[in-house]
One Martini backbone bead per residue (centre of mass of N, CA, C, O) as a GRO file, in nm:
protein
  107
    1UNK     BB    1   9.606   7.196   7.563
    2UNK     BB    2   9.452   7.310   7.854
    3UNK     BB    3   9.651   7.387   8.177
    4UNK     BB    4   9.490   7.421   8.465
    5UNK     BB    5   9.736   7.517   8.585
    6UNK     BB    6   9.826   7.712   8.492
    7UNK     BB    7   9.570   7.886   8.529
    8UNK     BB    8   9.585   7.902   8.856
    9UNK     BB    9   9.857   8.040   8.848
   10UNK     BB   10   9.778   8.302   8.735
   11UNK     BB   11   9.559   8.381   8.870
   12UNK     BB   12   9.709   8.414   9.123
   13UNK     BB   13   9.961   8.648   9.008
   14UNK     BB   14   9.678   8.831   8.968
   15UNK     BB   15   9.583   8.847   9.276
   16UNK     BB   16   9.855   8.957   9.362
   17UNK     BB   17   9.872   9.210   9.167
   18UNK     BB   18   9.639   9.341   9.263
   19UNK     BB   19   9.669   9.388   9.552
   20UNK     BB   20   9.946   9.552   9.527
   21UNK     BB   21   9.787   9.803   9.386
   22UNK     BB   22   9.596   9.852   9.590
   23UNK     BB   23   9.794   9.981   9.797
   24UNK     BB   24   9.851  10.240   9.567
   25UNK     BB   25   9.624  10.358   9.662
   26UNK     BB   26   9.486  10.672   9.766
   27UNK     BB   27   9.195  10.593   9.715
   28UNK     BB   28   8.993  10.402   9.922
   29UNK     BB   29   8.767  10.312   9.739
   30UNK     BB   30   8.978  10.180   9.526
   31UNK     BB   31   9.129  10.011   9.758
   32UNK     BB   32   8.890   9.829   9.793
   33UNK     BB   33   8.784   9.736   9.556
   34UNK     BB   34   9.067   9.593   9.424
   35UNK     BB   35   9.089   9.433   9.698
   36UNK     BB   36   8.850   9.267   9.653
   37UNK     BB   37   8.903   9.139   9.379
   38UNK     BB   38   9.113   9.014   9.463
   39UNK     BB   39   9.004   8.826   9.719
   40UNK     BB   40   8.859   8.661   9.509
   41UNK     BB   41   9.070   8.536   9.327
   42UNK     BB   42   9.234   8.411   9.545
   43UNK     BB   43   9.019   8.238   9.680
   44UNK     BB   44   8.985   8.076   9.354
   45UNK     BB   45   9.261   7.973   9.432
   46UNK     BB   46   9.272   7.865   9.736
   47UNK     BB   47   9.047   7.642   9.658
   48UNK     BB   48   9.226   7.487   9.465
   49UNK     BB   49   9.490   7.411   9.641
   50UNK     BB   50   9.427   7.385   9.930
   51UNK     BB   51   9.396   7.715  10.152
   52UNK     BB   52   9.253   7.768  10.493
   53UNK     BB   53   9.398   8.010  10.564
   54UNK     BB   54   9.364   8.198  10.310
   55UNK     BB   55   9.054   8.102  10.296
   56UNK     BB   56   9.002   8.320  10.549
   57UNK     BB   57   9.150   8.557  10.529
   58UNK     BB   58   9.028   8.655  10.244
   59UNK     BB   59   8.706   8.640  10.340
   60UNK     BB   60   8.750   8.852  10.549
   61UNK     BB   61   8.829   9.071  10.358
   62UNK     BB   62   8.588   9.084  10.222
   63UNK     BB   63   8.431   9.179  10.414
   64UNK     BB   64   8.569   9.416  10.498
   65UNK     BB   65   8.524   9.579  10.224
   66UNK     BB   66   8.198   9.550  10.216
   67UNK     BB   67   8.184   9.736  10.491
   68UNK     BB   68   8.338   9.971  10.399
   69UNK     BB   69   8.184  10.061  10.096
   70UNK     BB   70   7.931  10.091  10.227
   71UNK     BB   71   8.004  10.320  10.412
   72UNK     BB   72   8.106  10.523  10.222
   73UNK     BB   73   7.803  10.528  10.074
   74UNK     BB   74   7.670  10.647  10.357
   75UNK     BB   75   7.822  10.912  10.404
   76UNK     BB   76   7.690  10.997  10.173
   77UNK     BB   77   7.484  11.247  10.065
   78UNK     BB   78   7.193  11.371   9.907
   79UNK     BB   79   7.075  11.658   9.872
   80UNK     BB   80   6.869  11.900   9.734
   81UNK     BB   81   7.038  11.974   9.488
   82UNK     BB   82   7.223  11.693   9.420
   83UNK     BB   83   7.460  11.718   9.595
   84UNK     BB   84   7.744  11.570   9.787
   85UNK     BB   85   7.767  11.498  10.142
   86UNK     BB   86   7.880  11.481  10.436
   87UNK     BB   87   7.822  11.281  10.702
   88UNK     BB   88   7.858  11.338  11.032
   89UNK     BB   89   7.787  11.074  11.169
   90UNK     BB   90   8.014  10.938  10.993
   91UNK     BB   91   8.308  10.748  11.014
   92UNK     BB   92   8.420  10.903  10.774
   93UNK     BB   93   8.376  11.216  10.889
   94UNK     BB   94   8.585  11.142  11.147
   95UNK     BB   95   8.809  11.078  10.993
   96UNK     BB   96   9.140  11.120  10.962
   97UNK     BB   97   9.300  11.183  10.606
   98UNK     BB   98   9.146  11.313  10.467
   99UNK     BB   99   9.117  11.587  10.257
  100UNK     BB  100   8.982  11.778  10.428
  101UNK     BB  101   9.254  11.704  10.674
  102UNK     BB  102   9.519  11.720  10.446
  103UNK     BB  103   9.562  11.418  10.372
  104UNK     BB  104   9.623  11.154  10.155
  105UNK     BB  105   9.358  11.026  10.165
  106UNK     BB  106   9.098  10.990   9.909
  107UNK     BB  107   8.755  10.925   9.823
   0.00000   0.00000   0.00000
């Protein structure tokens, strides 16, 4: 029989494991989709448990990942030619740190 406490604590040291993954990413946009990943895997981890400061967290963390990943996708725009520049309008292309810029964050 299959003990649901069991596969409950797997999935929290798996959304443990991929969160500490995320941060070891170098681009940004992979730091985010692995971040965002992780915490949703917490999210159903943390409201089997329940902890509603972890849960309001994690949910925080989710908005702000994917309010970030859409900016990152509207930064970039396809040209006439169908290659891809950055919008200078946008906040990712006026951000210190990115590859253009020297930094070691890369999107």
């Amino acid at each position: 029989m299959l003990n649901i406490d069991l596969v409950f604590e797997i999935l929290g040291w798996a959304g443990s494991l991929l969160l500490v993954i995320s941060i070891l990413q170098t681009r940004i946009v992979w730091l985010r989709v692995l971040n965002l990943a992780a915490c949703v895997v917490l999210l159903v981890y943390n409201f089997w448990l329940p902890s509603w400061p972890m849960i309001a967290m994690n949910a925080a963390l989710v908005a702000i990942n994917v309010v970030n990943l859409v900016r990152l996708r509207s930064a970039t725009v396809p040209n006439v030619q169908g290659s891809v520049q950055k919008s200078h309008d946008s906040p990712a292309g006026r951000r210190s740190g990115t590859a253009e810029s020297g930094g070691t964050i890369r999107r």
